[in-house]
Coordinates of C-alpha atoms in Angstrom, one line a residue:
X19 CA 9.4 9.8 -36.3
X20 CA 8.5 13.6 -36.2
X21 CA 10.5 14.8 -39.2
X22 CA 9.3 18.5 -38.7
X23 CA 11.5 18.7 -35.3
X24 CA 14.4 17.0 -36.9
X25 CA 13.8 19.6 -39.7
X26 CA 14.1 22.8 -37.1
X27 CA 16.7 21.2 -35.5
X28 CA 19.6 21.3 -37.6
X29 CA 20.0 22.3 -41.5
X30 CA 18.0 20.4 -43.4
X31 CA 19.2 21.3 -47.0
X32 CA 22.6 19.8 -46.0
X33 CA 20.6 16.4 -44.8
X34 CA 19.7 16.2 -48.3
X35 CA 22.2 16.6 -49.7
X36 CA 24.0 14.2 -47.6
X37 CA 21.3 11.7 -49.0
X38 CA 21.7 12.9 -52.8
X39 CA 25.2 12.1 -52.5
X40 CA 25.2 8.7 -51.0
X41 CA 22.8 7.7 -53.3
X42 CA 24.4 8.3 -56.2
X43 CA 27.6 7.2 -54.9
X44 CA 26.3 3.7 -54.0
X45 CA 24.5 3.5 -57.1
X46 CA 28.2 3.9 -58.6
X47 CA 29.9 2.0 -56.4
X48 CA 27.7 -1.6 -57.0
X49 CA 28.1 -1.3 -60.8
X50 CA 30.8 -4.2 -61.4
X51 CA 28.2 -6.2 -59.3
X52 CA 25.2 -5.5 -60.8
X53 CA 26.7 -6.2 -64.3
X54 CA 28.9 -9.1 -63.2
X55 CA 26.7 -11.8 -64.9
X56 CA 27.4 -9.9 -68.2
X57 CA 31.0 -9.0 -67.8
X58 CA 31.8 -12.6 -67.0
X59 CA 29.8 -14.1 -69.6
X60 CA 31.6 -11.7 -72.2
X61 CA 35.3 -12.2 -71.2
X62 CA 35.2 -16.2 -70.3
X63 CA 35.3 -15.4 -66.3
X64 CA 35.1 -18.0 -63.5
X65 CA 33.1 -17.5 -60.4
X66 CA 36.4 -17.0 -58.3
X67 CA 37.6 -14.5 -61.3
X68 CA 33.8 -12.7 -61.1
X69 CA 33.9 -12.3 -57.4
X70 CA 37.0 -10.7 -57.2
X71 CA 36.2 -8.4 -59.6
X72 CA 33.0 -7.0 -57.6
X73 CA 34.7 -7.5 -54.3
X74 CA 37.7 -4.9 -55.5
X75 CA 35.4 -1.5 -55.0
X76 CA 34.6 -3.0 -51.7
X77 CA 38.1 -3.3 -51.2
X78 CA 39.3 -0.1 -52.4
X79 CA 36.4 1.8 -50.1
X80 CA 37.8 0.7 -47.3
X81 CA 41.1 2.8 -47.4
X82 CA 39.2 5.3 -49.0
X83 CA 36.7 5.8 -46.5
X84 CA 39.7 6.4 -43.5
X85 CA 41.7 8.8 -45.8
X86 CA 38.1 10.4 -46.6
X87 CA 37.0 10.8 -42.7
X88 CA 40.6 12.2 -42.6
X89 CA 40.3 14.5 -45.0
X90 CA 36.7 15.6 -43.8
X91 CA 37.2 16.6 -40.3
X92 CA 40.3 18.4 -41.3
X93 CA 39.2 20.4 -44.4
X94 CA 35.2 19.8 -44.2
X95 CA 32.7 16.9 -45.9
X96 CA 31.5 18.9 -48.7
X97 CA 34.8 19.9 -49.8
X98 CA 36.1 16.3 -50.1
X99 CA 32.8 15.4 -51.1
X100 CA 32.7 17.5 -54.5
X101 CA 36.1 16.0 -54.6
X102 CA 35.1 12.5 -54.0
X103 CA 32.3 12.9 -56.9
X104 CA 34.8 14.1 -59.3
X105 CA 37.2 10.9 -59.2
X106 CA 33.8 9.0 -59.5
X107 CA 33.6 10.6 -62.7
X108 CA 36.7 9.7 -63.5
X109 CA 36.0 6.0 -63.4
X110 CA 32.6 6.0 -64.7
X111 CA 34.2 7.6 -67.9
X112 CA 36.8 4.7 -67.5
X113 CA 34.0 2.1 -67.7
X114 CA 32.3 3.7 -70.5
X115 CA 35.4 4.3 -73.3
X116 CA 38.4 2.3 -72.2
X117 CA 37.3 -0.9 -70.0
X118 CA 38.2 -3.9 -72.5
X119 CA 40.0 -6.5 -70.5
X120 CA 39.8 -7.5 -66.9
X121 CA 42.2 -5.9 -66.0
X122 CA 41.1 -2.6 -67.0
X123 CA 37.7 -3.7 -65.1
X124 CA 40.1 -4.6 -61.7
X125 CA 41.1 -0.6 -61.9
X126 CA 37.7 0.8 -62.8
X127 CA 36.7 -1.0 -59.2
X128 CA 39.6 0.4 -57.8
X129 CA 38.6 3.8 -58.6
X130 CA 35.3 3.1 -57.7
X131 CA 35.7 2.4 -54.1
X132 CA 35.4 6.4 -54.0
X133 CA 32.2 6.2 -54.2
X134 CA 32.1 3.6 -51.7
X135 CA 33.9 6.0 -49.6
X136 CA 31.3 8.3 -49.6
X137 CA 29.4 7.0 -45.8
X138 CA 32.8 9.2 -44.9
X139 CA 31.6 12.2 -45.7
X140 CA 27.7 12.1 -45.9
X141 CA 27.4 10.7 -42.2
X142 CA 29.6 13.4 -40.7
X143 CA 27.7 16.4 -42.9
X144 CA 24.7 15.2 -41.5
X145 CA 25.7 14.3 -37.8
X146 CA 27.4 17.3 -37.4
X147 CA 24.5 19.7 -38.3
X148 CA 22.2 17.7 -35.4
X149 CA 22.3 17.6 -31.7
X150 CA 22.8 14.2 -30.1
X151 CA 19.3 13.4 -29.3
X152 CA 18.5 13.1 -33.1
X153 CA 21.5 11.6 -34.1
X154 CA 20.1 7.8 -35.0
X155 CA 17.6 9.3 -37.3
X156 CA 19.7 12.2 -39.0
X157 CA 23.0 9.3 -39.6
X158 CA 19.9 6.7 -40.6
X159 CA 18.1 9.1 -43.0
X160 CA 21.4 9.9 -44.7
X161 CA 22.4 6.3 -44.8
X162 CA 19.4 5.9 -46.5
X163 CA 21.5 6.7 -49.2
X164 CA 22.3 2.5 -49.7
X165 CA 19.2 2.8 -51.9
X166 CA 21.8 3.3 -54.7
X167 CA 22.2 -0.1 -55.4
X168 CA 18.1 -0.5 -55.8
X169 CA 18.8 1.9 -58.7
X170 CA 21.6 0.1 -60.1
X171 CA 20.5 -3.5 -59.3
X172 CA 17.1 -2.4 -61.1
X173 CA 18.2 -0.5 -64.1
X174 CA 22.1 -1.7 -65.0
X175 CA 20.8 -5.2 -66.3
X176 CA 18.2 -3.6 -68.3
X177 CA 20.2 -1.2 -69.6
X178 CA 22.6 -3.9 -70.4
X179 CA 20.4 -6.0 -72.5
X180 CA 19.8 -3.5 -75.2
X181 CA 22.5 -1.1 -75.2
X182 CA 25.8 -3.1 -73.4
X183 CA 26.9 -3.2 -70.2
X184 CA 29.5 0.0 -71.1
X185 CA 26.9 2.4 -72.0
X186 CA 26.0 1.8 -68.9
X187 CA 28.8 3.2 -67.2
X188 CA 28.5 6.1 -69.3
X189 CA 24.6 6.3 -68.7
X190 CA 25.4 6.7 -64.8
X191 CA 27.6 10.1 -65.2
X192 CA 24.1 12.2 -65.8
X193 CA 22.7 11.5 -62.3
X194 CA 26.2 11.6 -61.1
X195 CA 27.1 15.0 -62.2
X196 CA 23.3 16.2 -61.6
X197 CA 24.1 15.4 -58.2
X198 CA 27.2 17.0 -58.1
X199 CA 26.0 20.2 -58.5
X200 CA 23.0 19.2 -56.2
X201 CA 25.4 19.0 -53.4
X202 CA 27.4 22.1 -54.3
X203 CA 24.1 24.4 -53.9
X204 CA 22.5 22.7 -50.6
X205 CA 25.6 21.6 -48.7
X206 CA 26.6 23.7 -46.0
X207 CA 30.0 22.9 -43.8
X208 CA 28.9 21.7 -40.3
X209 CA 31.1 23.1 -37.8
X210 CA 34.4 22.0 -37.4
X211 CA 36.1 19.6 -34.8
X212 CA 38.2 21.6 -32.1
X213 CA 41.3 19.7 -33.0
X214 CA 41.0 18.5 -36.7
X215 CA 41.9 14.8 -36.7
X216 CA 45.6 13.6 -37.5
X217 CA 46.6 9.9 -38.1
X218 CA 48.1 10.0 -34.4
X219 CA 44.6 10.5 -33.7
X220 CA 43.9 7.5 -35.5
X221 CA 46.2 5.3 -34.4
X222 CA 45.2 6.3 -30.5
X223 CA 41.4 5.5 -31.1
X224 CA 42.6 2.4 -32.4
X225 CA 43.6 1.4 -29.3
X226 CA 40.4 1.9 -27.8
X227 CA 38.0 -1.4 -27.4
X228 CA 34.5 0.1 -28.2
X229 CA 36.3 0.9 -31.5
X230 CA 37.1 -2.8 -32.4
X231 CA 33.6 -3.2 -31.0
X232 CA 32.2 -1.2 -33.7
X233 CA 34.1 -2.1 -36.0
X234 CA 33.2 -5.8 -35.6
X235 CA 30.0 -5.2 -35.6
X236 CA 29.8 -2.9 -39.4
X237 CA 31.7 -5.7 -40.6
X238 CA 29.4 -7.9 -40.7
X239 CA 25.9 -5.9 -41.1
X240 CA 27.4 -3.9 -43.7
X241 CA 29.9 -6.3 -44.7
X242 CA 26.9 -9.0 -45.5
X243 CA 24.6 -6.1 -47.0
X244 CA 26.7 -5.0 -49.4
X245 CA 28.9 -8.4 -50.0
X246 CA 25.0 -9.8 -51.3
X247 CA 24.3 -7.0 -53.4
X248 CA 27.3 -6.9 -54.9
X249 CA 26.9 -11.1 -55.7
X250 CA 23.9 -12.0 -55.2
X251 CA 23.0 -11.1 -59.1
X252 CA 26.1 -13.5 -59.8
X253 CA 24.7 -16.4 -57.6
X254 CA 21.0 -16.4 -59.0
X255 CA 22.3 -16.5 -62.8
X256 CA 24.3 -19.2 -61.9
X257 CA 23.0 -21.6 -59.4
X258 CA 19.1 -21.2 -60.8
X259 CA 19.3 -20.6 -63.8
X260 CA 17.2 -17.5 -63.9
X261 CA 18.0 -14.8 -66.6
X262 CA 20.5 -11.8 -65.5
X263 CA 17.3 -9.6 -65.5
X264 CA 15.7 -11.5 -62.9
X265 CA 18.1 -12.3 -60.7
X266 CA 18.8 -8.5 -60.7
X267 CA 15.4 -8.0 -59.2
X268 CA 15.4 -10.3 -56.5
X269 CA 18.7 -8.7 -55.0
X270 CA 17.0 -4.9 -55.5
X271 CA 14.3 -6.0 -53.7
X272 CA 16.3 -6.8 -50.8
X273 CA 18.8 -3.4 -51.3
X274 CA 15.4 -1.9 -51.5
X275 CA 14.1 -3.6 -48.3
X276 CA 18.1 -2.7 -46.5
X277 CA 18.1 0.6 -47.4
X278 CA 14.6 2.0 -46.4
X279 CA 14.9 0.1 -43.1
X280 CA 18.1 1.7 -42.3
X281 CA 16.8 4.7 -40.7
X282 CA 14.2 2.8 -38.5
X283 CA 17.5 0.6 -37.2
X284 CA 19.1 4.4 -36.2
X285 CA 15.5 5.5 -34.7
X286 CA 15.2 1.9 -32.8
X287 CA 18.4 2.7 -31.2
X288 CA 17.7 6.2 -29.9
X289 CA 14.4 4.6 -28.5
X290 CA 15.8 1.0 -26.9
X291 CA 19.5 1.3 -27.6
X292 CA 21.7 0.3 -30.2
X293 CA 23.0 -2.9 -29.1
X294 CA 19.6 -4.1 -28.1
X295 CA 19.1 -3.7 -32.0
X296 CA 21.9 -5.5 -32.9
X297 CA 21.2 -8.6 -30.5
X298 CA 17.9 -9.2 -32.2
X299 CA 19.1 -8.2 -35.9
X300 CA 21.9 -11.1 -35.8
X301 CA 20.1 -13.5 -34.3
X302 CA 17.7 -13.5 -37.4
X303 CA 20.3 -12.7 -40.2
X304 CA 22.0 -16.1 -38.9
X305 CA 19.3 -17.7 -38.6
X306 CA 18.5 -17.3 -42.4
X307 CA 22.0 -17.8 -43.7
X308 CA 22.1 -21.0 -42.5
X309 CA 19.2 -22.3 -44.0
X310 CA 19.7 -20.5 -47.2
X311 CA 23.0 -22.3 -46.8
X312 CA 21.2 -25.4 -47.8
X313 CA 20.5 -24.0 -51.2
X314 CA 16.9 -24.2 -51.1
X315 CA 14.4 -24.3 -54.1
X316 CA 14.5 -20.8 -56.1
X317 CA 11.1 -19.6 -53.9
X318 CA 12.6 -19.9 -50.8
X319 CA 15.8 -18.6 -51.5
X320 CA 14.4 -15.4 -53.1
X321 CA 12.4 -14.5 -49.8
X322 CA 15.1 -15.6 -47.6
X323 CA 18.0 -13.7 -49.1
X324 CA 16.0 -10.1 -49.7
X325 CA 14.8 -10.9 -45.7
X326 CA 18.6 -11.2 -44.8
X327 CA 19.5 -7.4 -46.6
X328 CA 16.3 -6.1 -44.6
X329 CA 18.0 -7.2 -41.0
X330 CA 20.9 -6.1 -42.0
X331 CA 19.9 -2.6 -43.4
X332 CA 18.5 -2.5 -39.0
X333 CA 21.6 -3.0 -38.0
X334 CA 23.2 -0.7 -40.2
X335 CA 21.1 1.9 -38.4
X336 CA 22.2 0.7 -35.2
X337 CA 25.6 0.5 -35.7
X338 CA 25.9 4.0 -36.4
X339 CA 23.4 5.6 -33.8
X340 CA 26.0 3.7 -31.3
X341 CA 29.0 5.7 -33.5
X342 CA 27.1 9.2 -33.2
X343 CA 26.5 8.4 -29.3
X344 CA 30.0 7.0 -28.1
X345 CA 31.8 9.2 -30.4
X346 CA 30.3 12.5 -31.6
X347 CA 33.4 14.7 -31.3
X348 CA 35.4 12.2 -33.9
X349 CA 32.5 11.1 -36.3
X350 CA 34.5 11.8 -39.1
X351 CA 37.3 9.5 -38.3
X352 CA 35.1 6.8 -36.5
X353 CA 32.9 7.0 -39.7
X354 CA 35.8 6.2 -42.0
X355 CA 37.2 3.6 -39.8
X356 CA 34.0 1.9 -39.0
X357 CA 33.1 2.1 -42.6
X358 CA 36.3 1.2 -44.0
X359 CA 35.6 -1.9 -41.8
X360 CA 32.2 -2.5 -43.4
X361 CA 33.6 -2.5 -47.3
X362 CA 36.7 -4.9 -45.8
X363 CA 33.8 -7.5 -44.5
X364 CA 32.4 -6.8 -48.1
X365 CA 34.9 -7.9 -49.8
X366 CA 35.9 -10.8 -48.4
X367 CA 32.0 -12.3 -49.0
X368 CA 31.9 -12.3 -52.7
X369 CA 35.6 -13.6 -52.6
X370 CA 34.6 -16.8 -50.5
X371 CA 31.3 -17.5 -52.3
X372 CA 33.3 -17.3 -55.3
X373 CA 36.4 -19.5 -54.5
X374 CA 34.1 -22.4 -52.9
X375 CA 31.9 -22.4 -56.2
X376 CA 35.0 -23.3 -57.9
X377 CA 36.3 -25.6 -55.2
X378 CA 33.5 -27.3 -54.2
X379 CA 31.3 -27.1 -56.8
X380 CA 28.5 -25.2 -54.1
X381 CA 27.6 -21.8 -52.8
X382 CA 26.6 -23.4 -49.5
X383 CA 29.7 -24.0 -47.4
X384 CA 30.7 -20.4 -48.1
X385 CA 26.8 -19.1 -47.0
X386 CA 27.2 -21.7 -44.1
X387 CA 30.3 -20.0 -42.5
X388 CA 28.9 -16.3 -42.7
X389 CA 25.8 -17.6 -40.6
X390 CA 28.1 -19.0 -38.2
X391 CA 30.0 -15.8 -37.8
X392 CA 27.1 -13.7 -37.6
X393 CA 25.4 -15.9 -34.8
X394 CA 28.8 -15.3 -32.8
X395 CA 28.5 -11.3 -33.1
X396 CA 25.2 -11.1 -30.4
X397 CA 28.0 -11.6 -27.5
X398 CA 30.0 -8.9 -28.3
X399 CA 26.8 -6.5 -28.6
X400 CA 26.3 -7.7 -24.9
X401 CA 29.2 -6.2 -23.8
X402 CA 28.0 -2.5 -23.8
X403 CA 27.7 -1.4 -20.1
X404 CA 24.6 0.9 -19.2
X405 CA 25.1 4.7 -21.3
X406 CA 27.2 5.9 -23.8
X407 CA 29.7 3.2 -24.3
X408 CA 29.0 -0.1 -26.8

């Protein structure tokens, strides 16, 4: 990866910033799951009750992140992204001093798929600033901005044990407003579209297949990524036993893993094309779901799970180097939609892991079903015909 010619070839203080931004938003946006263990053990919650709960950001991003892209390519990503930060704020300070009840917690994660909605403007400040040929790396490098939840998986628990999980809501506003003013002082607006997108805009690319494709395809790399992240925390704790602390670490080890990998899966595609990423990515990610499906001893399933982030943090990569390529003149829209897809795939994991605890008594029939979705994806990734298209 030569980073000095992606350096002179577009602005690089914006890259950063792009990075900055995403970071701290994801390290916002994971914060009901990273402290779901405690929250639940506090208030009495079942595992259907707890996964809702951290499922709700995921949710909420996902009409946040199409109103965001929106928003960005008609008034720019670092307005709406010093906007964006400021409702984060909002809900952090929510956490902090007035989140008592569950459902107080259920609007906190509302407000905090705003944060979530950040890929909608990071991605399209840093695409926009970068000629196509560098595209997989600038989008992966700014993605690399999933390394939020390593921060919060890591340090939300800890902080938890010694000072309650509501300080630690009110903890996260220093790195969040540090970054705020971070982003004022290096982000630069790209240049804008020719046409600014409208939602007839929107509803025309949505009758366009290599949109579904796309779409299809975030759903379930990101979808799985940050569905685990957001449970997995819950699903140590509970089905091994292991303290809140540890479980904590596993999962940051794999957002760790996800994250940091995400720009190789954006640099893989600009070398050997995206879907020839994805192919490879899914065909691994379903093979270890379905044998963590079995609910294997604590060893295995700590390698296996952390493994299954990794993959997906390739495809991640991937997916978006195909975005940047097929559709460079609508990023901003395409990034919201194809993100807003990801958190809906998101949400609906920690849902179903939750519900079949308390139906059938197991994680594994819920774990089962998402291998068996992922190992139908690879088809669809076939479909791209030779160039620009997916």
């Amino acid at each position: 990866m030569d980073f000095a010619t992606l350096r002179r070839a577009g602005h690089a203080p914006s890259l950063l910033a792009a990075l900055l931004y995403f970071d701290v938003s994801f390290m916002a946006w994971v914060l009901l799951g990273a402290l779901g263990a405690y929250i639940g053990d506090e208030l009495g919650l079942s595992a259907s009750a707890k996964g809702l709960m951290v499922a709700v950001p995921l949710l909420s991003a996902a009409f946040f992140r199409v109103a965001l892209g929106l928003l960005g390519d008609r008034y720019g990503p670092r307005r709406v992204g010093l906007l964006s930060m400021s409702v984060v704020v909002l809900a952090l300070l929510a956490g902090w001093l007035g989140a008592n009840s569950y459902g107080a917690l259920i609007g906190v994660g509302v407000l905090l798929g705003v944060a979530g909605a950040s890929f909608a403007v990071a991605l399209p400040l840093a695409s926009r600033h970068y000629p196509p040929r560098h595209q997989g790396l600038a989008m992966g490098i700014a993605g690399a901005g999933n390394s939020g939840t390593v921060l919060t998986t890591l340090a939300a628990p800890r902080i938890a044990e010694h000072l309650g999980w509501h300080a630690v809501f009110g903890l996260a506003l220093i790195p969040v407003t540090l970054v705020w003013v971070a982003f004022a002082l290096l982000a630069k607006e790209p240049p804008k579209p020719a046409v600014p997108a409208r939602l007839k805009d929107l509803r025309n690319v949505l009758r366009e297949a290599d949109a579904w494709r796309l779409c299809g395809l975030y759903a379930v790399t990101f979808g799985t990524f940050v569905g685990l992240a957001s449970f997995l925390p819950i699903f140590f704790h509970d089905q091994y036993g292991i303290s809140k602390v540890d479980a904590a670490t596993i999962v940051a080890v794999g957002a760790g893993l996800g994250s940091l990998l995400r720009p190789l899966g954006g640099y893989l595609g600009d070398r050997v094309g995206g879907t020839t990423v994805l192919t490879g990515a899914f065909g691994m990610g379903a093979a270890l779901l379905l044998f963590a499906s079995a609910l294997p001893a604590l060893a295995a399933a700590a390698i296996a799970f952390p493994i299954v982030m990794a993959v997906f943090g390739v495809g991640n990569g991937a997916v978006f180097q195909l975005v940047g390529l097929r559709y460079g003149d609508r990023i901003g829209m395409l990034t919201g939609l194809v993100g807003a897809a990801g958190g809906l795939g998101g949400f609906f994991l920690p849902t179903i892991l939750g519900s079949t605890r308390d139906l059938f008594g197991s994680y594994g029939p819920a774990i089962a079903l998402c291998g068996t979705l992922v190992a139908r994806r690879p088809l669809q990734a076939r479909l791209a015909p030779a160039g620009a298209r997916v």
